[in-house]
Short mmCIF file of C-alpha atoms in Angstrom, two decimals:
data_model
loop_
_atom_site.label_atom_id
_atom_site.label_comp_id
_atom_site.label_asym_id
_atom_site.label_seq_id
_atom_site.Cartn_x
_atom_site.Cartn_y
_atom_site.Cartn_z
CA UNK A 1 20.70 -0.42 -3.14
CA UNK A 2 21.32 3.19 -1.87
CA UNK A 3 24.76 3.23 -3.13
CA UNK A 4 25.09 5.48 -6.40
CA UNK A 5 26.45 3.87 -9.39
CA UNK A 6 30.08 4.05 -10.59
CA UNK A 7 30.57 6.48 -13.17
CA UNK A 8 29.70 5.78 -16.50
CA UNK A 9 27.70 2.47 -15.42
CA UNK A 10 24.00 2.45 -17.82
CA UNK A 11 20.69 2.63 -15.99
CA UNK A 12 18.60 0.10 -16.48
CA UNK A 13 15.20 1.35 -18.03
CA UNK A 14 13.24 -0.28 -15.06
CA UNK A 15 15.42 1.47 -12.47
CA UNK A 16 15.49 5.16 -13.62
CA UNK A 17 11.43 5.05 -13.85
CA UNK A 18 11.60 3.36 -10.31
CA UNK A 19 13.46 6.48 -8.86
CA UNK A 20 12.27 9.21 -10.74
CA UNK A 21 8.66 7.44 -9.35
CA UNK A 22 10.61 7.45 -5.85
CA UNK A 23 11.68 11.13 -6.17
CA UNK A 24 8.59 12.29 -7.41
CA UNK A 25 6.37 10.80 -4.36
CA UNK A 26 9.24 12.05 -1.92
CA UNK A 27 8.83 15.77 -3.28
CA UNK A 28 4.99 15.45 -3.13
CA UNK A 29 5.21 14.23 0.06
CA UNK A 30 7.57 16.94 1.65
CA UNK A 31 5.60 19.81 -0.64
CA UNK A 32 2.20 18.59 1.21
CA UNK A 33 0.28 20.47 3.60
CA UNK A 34 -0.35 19.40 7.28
CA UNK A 35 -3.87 18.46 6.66
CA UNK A 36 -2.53 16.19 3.97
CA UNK A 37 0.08 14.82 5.48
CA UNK A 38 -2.19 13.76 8.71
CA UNK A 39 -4.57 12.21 6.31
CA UNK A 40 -1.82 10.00 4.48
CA UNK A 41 -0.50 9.32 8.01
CA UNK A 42 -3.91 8.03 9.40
CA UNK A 43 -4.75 6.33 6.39
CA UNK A 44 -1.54 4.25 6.46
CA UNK A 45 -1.80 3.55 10.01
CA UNK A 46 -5.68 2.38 9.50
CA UNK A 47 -4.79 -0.41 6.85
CA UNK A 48 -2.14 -1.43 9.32
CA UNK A 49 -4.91 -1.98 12.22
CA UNK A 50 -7.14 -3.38 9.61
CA UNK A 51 -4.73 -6.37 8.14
CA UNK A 52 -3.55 -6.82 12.18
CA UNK A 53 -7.03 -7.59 12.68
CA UNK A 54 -7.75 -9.72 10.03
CA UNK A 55 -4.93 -11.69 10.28
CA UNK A 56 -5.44 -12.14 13.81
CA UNK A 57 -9.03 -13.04 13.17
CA UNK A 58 -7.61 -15.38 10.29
CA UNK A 59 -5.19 -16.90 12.66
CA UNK A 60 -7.85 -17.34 15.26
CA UNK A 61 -10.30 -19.13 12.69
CA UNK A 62 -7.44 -21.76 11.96
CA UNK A 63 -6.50 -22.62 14.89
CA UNK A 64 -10.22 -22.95 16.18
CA UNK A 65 -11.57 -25.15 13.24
CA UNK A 66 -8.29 -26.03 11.09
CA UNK A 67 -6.97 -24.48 7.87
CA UNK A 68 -8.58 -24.12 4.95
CA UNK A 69 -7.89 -24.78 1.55
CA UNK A 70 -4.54 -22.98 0.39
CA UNK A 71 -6.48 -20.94 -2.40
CA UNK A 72 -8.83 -19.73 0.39
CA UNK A 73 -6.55 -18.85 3.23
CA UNK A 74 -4.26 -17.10 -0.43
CA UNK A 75 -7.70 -15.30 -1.13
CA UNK A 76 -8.30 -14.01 2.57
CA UNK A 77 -4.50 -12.99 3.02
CA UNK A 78 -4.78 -11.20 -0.17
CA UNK A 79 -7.38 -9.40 1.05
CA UNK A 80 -6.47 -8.76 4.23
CA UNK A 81 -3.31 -7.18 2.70
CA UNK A 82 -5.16 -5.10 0.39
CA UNK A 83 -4.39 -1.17 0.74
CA UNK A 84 -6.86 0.81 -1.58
CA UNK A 85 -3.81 1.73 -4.06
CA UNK A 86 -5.72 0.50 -7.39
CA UNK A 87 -8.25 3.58 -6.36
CA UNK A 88 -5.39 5.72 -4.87
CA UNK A 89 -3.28 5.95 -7.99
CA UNK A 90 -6.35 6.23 -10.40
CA UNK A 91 -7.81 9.34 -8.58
CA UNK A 92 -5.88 12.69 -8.52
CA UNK A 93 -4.31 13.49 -4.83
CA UNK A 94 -6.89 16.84 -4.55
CA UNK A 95 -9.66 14.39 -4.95
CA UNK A 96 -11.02 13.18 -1.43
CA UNK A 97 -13.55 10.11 -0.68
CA UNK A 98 -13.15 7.12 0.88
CA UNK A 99 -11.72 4.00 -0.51
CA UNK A 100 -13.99 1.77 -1.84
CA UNK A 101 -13.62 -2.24 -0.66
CA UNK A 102 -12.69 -4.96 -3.09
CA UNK A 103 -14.95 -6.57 -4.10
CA UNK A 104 -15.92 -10.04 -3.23
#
């Protein structure tokens, strides 16, 4: 990882479409404007806050009345880790909105 190949090595199939993905989302990001680039920055920071406050209120729940079953506390972890990308990477960038919940 982050160490180029020796010469003449193959790519695995899997790996080039991994970094031309990387590269591509690297050049969008630097060729974005300011009002762009504030909006991915507050978005990112938002699902931070959001999963530190479920998981805190998740954590609080357990130790108050005991954990639950493991496919529950797997269900509210999952969502509590949920980011919106399902919605992010079927909508164009240009297109605004908010992010729809998952739903439940």
């Amino acid at each position: 990882l982050g160490e180029p190949l020796p010469a003449g090595a193959p790519l695995d199939p899997l790996v080039s479409l991994f970094l031309r993905r990387e590269q591509r989302q690297q050049r969008r990001e630097r060729d974005s404007g300011l009002a762009q680039r504030l909006r991915r920055f507050l978005r990112r920071k938002f699902f931070l806050f959001r999963r530190s406050a479920l998981m805190t209120l998740i954590a609080l729940r357990n130790l108050a009345l005991g954990r639950p079953a493991p496919e529950r506390l797997a269900q509210e972890v999952a969502f509590a880790s949920w980011r919106g990308e399902e919605e992010e990477e079927a909508r164009p960038e240009s297109h605004g909105g908010a992010p729809r919940g998952p739903e439940l």
